[in-house]
PDB file of C-alpha atoms in Angstrom:
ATOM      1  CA  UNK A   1     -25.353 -52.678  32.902  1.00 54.00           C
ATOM      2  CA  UNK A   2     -27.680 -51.064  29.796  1.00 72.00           C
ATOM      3  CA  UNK A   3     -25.203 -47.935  30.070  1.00 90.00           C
ATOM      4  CA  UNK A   4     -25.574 -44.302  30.996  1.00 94.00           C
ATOM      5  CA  UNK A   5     -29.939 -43.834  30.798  1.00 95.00           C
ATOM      6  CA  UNK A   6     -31.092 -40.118  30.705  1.00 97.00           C
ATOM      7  CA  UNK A   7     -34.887 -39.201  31.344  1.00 97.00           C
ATOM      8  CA  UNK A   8     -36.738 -37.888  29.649  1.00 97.00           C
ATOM      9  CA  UNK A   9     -35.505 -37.987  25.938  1.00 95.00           C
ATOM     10  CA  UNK A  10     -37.710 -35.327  24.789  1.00 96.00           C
ATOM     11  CA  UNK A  11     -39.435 -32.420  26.631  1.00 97.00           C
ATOM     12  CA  UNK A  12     -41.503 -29.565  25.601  1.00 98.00           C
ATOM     13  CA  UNK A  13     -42.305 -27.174  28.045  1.00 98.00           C
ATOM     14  CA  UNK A  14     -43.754 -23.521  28.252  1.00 97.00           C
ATOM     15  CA  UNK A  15     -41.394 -20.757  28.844  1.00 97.00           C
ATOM     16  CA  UNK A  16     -41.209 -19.486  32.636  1.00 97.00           C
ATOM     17  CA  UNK A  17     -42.212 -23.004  33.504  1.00 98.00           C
ATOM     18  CA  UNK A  18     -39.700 -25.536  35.858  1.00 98.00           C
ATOM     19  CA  UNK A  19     -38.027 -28.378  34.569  1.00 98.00           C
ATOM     20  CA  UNK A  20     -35.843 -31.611  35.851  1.00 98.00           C
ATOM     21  CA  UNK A  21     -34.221 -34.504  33.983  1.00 98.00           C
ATOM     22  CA  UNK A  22     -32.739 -36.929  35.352  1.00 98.00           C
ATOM     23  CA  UNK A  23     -29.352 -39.075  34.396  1.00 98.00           C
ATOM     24  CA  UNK A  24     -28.643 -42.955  35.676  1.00 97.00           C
ATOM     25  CA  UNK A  25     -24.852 -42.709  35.280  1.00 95.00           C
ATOM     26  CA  UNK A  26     -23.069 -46.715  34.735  1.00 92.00           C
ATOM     27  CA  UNK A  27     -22.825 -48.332  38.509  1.00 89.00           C
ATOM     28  CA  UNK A  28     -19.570 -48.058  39.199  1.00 84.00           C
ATOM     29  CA  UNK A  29     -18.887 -44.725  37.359  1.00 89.00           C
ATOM     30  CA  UNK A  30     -17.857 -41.719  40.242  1.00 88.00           C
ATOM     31  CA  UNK A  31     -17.844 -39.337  38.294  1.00 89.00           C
ATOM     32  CA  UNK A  32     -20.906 -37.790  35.983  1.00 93.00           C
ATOM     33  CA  UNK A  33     -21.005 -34.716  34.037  1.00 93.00           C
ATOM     34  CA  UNK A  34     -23.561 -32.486  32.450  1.00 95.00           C
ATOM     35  CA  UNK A  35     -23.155 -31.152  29.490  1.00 95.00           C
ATOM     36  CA  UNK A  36     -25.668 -28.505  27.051  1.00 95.00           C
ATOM     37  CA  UNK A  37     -24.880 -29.498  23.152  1.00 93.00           C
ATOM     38  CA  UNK A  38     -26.850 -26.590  20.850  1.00 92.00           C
ATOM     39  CA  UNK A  39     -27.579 -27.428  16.829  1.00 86.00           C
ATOM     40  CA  UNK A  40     -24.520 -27.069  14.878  1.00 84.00           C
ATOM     41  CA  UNK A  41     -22.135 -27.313  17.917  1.00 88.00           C
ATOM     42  CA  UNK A  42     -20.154 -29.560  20.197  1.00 91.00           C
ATOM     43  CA  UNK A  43     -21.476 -30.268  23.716  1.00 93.00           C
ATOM     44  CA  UNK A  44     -20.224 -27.343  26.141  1.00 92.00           C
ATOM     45  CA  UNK A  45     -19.432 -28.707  29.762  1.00 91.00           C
ATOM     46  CA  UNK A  46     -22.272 -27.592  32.471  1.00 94.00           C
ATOM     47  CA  UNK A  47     -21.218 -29.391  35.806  1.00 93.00           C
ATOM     48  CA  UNK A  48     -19.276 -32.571  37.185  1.00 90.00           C
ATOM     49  CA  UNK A  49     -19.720 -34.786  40.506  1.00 92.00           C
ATOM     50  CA  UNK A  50     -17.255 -37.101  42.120  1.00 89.00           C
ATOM     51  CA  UNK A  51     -19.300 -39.076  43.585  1.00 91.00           C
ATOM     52  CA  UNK A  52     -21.529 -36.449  45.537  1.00 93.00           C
ATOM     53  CA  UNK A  53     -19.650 -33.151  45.946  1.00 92.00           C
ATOM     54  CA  UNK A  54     -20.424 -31.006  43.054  1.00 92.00           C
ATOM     55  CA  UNK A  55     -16.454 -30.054  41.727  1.00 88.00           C
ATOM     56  CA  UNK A  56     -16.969 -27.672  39.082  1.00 86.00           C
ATOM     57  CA  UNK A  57     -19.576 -25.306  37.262  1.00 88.00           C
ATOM     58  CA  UNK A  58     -19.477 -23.882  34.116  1.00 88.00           C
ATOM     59  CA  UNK A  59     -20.069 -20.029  33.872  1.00 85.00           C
ATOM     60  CA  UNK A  60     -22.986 -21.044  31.612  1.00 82.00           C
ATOM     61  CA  UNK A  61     -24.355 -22.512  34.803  1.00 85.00           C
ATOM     62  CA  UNK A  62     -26.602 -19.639  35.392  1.00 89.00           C
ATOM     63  CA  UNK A  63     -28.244 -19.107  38.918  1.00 92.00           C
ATOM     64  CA  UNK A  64     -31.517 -20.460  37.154  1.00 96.00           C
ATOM     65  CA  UNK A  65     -29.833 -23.857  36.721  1.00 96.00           C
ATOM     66  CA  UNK A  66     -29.316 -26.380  39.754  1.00 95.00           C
ATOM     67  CA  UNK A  67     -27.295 -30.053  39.203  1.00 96.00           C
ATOM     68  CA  UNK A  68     -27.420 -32.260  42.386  1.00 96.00           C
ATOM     69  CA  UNK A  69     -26.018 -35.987  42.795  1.00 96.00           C
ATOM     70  CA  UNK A  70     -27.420 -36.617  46.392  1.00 91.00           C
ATOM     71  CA  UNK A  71     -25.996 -40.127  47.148  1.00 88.00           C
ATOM     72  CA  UNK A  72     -23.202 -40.545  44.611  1.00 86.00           C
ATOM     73  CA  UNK A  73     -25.451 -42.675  42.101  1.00 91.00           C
ATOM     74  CA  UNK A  74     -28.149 -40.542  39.922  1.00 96.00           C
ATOM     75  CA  UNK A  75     -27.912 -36.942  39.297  1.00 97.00           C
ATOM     76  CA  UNK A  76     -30.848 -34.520  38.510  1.00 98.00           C
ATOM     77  CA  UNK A  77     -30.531 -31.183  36.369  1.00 98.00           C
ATOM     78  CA  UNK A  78     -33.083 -28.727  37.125  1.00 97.00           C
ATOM     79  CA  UNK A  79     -33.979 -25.397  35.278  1.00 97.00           C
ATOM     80  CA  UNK A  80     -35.585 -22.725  36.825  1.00 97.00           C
ATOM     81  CA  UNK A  81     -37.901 -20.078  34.825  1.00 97.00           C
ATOM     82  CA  UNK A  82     -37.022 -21.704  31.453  1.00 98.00           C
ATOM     83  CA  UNK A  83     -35.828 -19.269  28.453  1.00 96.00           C
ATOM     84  CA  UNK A  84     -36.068 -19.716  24.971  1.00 96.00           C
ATOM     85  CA  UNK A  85     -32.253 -20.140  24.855  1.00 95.00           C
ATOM     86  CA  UNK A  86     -32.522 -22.957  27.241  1.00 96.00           C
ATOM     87  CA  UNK A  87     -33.682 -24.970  23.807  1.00 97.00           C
ATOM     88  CA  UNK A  88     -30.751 -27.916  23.313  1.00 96.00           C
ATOM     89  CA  UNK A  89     -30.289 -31.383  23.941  1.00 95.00           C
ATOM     90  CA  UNK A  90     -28.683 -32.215  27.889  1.00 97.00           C
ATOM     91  CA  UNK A  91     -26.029 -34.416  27.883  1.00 95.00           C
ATOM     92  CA  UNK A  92     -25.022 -36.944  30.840  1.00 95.00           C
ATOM     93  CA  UNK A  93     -21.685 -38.908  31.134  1.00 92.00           C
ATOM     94  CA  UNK A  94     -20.028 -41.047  33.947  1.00 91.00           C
ATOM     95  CA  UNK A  95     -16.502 -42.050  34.160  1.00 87.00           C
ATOM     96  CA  UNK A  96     -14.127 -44.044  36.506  1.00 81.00           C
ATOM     97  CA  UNK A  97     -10.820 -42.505  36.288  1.00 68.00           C
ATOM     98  CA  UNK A  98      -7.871 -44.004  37.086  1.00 64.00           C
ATOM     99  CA  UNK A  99      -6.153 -42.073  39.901  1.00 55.00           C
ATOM    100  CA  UNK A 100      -6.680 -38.889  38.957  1.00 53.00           C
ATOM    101  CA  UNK A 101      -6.621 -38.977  35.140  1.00 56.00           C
ATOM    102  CA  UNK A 102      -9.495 -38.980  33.276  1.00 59.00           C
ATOM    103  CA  UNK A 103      -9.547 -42.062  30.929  1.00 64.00           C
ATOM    104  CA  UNK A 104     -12.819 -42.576  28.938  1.00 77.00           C
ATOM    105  CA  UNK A 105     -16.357 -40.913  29.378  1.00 83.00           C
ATOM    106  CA  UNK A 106     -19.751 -42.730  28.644  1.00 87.00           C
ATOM    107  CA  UNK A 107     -22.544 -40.988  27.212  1.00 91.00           C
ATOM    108  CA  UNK A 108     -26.185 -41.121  27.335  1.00 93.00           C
ATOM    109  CA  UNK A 109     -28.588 -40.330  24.984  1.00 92.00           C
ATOM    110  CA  UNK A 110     -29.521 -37.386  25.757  1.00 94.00           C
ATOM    111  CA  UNK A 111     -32.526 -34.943  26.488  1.00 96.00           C
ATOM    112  CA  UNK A 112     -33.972 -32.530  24.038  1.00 95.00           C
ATOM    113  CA  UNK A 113     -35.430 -29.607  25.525  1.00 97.00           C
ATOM    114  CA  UNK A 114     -37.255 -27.550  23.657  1.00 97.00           C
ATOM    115  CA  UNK A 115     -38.989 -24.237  25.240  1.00 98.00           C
ATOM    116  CA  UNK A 116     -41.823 -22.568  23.595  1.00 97.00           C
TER     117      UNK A 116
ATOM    118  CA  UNK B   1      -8.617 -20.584  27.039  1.00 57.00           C
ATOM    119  CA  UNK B   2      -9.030 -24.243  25.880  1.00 66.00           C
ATOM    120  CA  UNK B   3     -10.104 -24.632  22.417  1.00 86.00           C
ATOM    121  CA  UNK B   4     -10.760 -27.515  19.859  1.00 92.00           C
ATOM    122  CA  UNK B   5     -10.804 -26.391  16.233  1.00 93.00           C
ATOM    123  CA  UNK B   6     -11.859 -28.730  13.210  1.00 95.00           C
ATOM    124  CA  UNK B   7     -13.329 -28.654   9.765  1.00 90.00           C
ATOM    125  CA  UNK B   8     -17.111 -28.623   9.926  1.00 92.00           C
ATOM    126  CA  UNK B   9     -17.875 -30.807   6.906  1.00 95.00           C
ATOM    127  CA  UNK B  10     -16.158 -33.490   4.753  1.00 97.00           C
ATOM    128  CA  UNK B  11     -17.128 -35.567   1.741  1.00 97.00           C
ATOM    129  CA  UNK B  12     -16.028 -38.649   0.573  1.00 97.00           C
ATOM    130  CA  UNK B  13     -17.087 -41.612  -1.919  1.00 97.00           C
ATOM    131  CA  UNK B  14     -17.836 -45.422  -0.106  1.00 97.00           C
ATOM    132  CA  UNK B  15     -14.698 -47.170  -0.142  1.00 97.00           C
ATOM    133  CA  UNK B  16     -12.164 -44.444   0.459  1.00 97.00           C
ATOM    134  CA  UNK B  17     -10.568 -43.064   3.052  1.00 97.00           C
ATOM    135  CA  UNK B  18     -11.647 -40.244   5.680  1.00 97.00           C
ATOM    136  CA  UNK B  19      -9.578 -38.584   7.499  1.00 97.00           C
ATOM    137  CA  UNK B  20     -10.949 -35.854   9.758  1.00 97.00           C
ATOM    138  CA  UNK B  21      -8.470 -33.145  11.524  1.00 97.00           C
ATOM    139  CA  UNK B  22      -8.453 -31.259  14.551  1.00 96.00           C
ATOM    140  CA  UNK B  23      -6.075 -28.986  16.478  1.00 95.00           C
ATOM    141  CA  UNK B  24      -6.476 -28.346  20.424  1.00 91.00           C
ATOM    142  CA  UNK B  25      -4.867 -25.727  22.688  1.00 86.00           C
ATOM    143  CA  UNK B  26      -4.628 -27.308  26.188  1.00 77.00           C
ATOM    144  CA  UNK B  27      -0.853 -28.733  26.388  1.00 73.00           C
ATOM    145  CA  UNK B  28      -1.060 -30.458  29.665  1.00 74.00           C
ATOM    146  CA  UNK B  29      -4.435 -32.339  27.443  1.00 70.00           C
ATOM    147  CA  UNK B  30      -3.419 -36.067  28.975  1.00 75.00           C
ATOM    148  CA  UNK B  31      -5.751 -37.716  26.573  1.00 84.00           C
ATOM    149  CA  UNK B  32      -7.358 -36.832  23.329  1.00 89.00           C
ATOM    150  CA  UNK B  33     -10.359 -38.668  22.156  1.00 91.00           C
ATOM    151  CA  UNK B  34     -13.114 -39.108  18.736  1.00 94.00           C
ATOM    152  CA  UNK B  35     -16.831 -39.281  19.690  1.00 94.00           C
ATOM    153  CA  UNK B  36     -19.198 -39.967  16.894  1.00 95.00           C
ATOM    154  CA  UNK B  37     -22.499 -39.005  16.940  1.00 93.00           C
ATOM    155  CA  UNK B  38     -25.759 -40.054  14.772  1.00 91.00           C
ATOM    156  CA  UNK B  39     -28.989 -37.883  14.044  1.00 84.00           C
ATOM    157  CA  UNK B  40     -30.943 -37.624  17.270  1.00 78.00           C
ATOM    158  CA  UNK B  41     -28.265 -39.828  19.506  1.00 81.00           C
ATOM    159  CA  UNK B  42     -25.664 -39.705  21.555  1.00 83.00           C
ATOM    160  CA  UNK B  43     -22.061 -39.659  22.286  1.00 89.00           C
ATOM    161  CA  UNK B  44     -20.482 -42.730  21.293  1.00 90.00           C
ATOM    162  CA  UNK B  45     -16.745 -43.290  22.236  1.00 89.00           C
ATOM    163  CA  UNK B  46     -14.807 -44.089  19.408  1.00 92.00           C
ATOM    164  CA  UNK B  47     -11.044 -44.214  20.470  1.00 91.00           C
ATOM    165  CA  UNK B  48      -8.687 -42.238  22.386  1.00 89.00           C
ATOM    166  CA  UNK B  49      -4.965 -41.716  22.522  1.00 90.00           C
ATOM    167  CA  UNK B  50      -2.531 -40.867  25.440  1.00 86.00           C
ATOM    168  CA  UNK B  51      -0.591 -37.971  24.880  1.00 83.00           C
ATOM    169  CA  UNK B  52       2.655 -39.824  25.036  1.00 84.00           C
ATOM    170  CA  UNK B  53       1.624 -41.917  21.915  1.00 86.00           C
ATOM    171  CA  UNK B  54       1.827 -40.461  18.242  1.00 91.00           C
ATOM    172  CA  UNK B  55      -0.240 -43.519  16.465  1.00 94.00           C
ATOM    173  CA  UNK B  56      -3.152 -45.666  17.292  1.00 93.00           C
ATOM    174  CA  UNK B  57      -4.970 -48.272  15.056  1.00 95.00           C
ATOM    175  CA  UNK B  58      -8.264 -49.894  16.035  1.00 91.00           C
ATOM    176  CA  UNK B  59      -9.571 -52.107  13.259  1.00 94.00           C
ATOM    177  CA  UNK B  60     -10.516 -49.516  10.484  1.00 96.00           C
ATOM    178  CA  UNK B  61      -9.637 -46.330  12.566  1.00 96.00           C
ATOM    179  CA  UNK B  62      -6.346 -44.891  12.467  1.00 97.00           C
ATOM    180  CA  UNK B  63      -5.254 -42.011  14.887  1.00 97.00           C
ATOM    181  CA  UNK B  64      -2.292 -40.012  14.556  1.00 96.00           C
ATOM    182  CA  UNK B  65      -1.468 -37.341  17.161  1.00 94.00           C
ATOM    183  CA  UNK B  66       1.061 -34.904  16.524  1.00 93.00           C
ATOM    184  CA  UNK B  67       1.722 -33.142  20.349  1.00 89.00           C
ATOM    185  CA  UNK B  68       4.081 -30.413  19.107  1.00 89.00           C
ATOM    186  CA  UNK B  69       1.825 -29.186  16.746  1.00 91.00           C
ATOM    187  CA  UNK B  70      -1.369 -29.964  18.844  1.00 91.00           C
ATOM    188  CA  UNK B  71      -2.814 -31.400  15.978  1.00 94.00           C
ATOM    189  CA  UNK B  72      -4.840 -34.358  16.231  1.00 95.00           C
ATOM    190  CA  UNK B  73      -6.480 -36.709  12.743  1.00 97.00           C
ATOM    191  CA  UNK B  74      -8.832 -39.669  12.217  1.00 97.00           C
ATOM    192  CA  UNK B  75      -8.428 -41.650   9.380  1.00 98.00           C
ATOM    193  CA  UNK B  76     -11.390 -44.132   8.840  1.00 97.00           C
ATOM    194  CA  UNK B  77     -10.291 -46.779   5.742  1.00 97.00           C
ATOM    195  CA  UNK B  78     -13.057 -48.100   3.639  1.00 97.00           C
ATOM    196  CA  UNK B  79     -15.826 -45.895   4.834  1.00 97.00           C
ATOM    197  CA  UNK B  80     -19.152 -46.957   4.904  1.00 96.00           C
ATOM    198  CA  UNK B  81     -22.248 -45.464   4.106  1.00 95.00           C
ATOM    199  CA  UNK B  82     -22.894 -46.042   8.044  1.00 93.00           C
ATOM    200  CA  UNK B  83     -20.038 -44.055   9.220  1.00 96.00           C
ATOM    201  CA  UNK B  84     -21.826 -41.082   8.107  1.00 96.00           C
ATOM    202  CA  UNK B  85     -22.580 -39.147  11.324  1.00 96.00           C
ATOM    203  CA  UNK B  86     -20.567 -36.389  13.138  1.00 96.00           C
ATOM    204  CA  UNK B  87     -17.463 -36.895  14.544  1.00 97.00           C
ATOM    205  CA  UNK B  88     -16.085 -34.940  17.437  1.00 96.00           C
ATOM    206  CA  UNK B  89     -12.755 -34.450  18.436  1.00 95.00           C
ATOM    207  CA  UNK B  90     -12.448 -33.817  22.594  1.00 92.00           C
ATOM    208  CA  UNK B  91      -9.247 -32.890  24.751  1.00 88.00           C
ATOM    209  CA  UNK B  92      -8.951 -33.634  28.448  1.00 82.00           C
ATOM    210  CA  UNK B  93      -8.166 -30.526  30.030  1.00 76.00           C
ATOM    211  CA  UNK B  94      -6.994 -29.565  34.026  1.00 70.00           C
ATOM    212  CA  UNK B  95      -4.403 -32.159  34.104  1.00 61.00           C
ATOM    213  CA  UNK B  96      -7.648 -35.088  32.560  1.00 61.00           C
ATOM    214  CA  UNK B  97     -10.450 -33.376  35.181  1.00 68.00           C
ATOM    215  CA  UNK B  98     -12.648 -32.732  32.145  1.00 79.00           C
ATOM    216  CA  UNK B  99     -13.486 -32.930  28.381  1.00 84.00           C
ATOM    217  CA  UNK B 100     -13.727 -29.674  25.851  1.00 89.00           C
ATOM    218  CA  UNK B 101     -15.217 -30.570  22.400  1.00 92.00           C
ATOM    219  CA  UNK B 102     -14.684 -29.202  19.250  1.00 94.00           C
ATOM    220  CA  UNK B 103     -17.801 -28.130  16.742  1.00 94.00           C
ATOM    221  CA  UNK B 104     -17.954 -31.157  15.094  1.00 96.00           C
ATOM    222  CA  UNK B 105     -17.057 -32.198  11.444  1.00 97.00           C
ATOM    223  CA  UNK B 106     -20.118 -33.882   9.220  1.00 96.00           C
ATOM    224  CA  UNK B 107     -18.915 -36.902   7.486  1.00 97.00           C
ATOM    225  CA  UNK B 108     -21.168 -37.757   4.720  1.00 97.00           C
ATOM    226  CA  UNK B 109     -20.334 -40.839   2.444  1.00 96.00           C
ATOM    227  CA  UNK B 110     -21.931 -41.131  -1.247  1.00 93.00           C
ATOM    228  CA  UNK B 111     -22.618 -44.153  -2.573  1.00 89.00           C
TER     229      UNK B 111
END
């Protein structure tokens, strides 16, 4: 296992316009989260799966932003009308807690979004 | 609310010790945890400690947790010009459902 892939790693895109990335959490992993890390600051938490039911979303999960996880394994991030603000590198991590504790989260690499 | 708090930058000379400080809010935080992070990368785990330890050593990395006082250090011996990066310091919060991050603190090392 090569570890948690995100794709793309970089986008540019026009503002108003649609975009998706996608995140290939570690096989066994149930759980994946999205994260939203701006310059200068520590990722802020988006969304999480277990397995396929979507458990929590962030309040900076507007209405413009969707997360699914259709069959448990990848997960897709789309945003809708894109904003200047929406600028910042998208974070994916899965994890395989133990019971119900959280233990250790693996990260991808990221993608950078930049909107013009 | 939950809330991870450290110093944004720190200096120090190759071949002496960090150490890089952080205090959290979320008391039921089951484990606490050091990311480090490189220009243009991502996350990398670098540790984590259980809330019912106070002190765990992994070859050069040192963490001491202090739970009373919610404060949480790093201390990297013999640091390398390629430990320069940015370290975060993360909490799990809602009894370990999720992470919160603090802002990060920039380690740079001079030769």
């Amino acid at each position: 296992d090569t570890g948690v892939s995100q794709d793309p790693r970089h986008k540019i895109t026009k503002r108003g316009q649609n975009v998706t990335f996608r995140c290939d959490p570690i096989s066994e992993h149930n759980r994946l989260y999205w994260y939203r890390q701006t310059l200068g600051q520590g990722p802020e938490f988006l969304t999480y799966f277990q397995n396929e039911a979507q458990l929590e979303k962030s309040r900076l999960l507007s209405d413009r932003f969707s997360a699914e996880r259709p069959k448990g394994s990848f997960s897709t991030l789309e945003i809708q009308r894109t904003e200047q603000g929406d600028s910042a590198m998208y974070l994916c991590a899965s994890s395989s807690p133990q019971g119900m504790v959280l233990t250790e989260a693996f990260f991808g690499q990221g993608t950078r979004l930049t909107v013009v | 609310g939950e809330d991870v708090e450290q110093s944004l930058f720190l200096s120090v000379r190759e071949g002496d010790s960090s150490v890089i400080n952080c205090t959290y809010t979320d008391s039921s935080s089951t484990y606490l945890y050091w990311y480090k992070q490189e220009p243009g990368a991502g996350l990398q785990l670098l540790t984590y400690i259980f809330s019912n330890m106070d002190m765990k050593q992994d070859q050069r990395l040192t963490v001491l947790l202090n739970k009373k006082d919610k404060h949480l250090s790093l201390r990297i011996a013999d640091t390398q010009t390629g430990d320069s990066a940015i370290y975060f310091c993360a909490e799990s919060i809602n009894y370990g459902q999720n992470f919160v991050f603090g802002p990060g603190t920039r380690l740079s090392v001079l030769p």
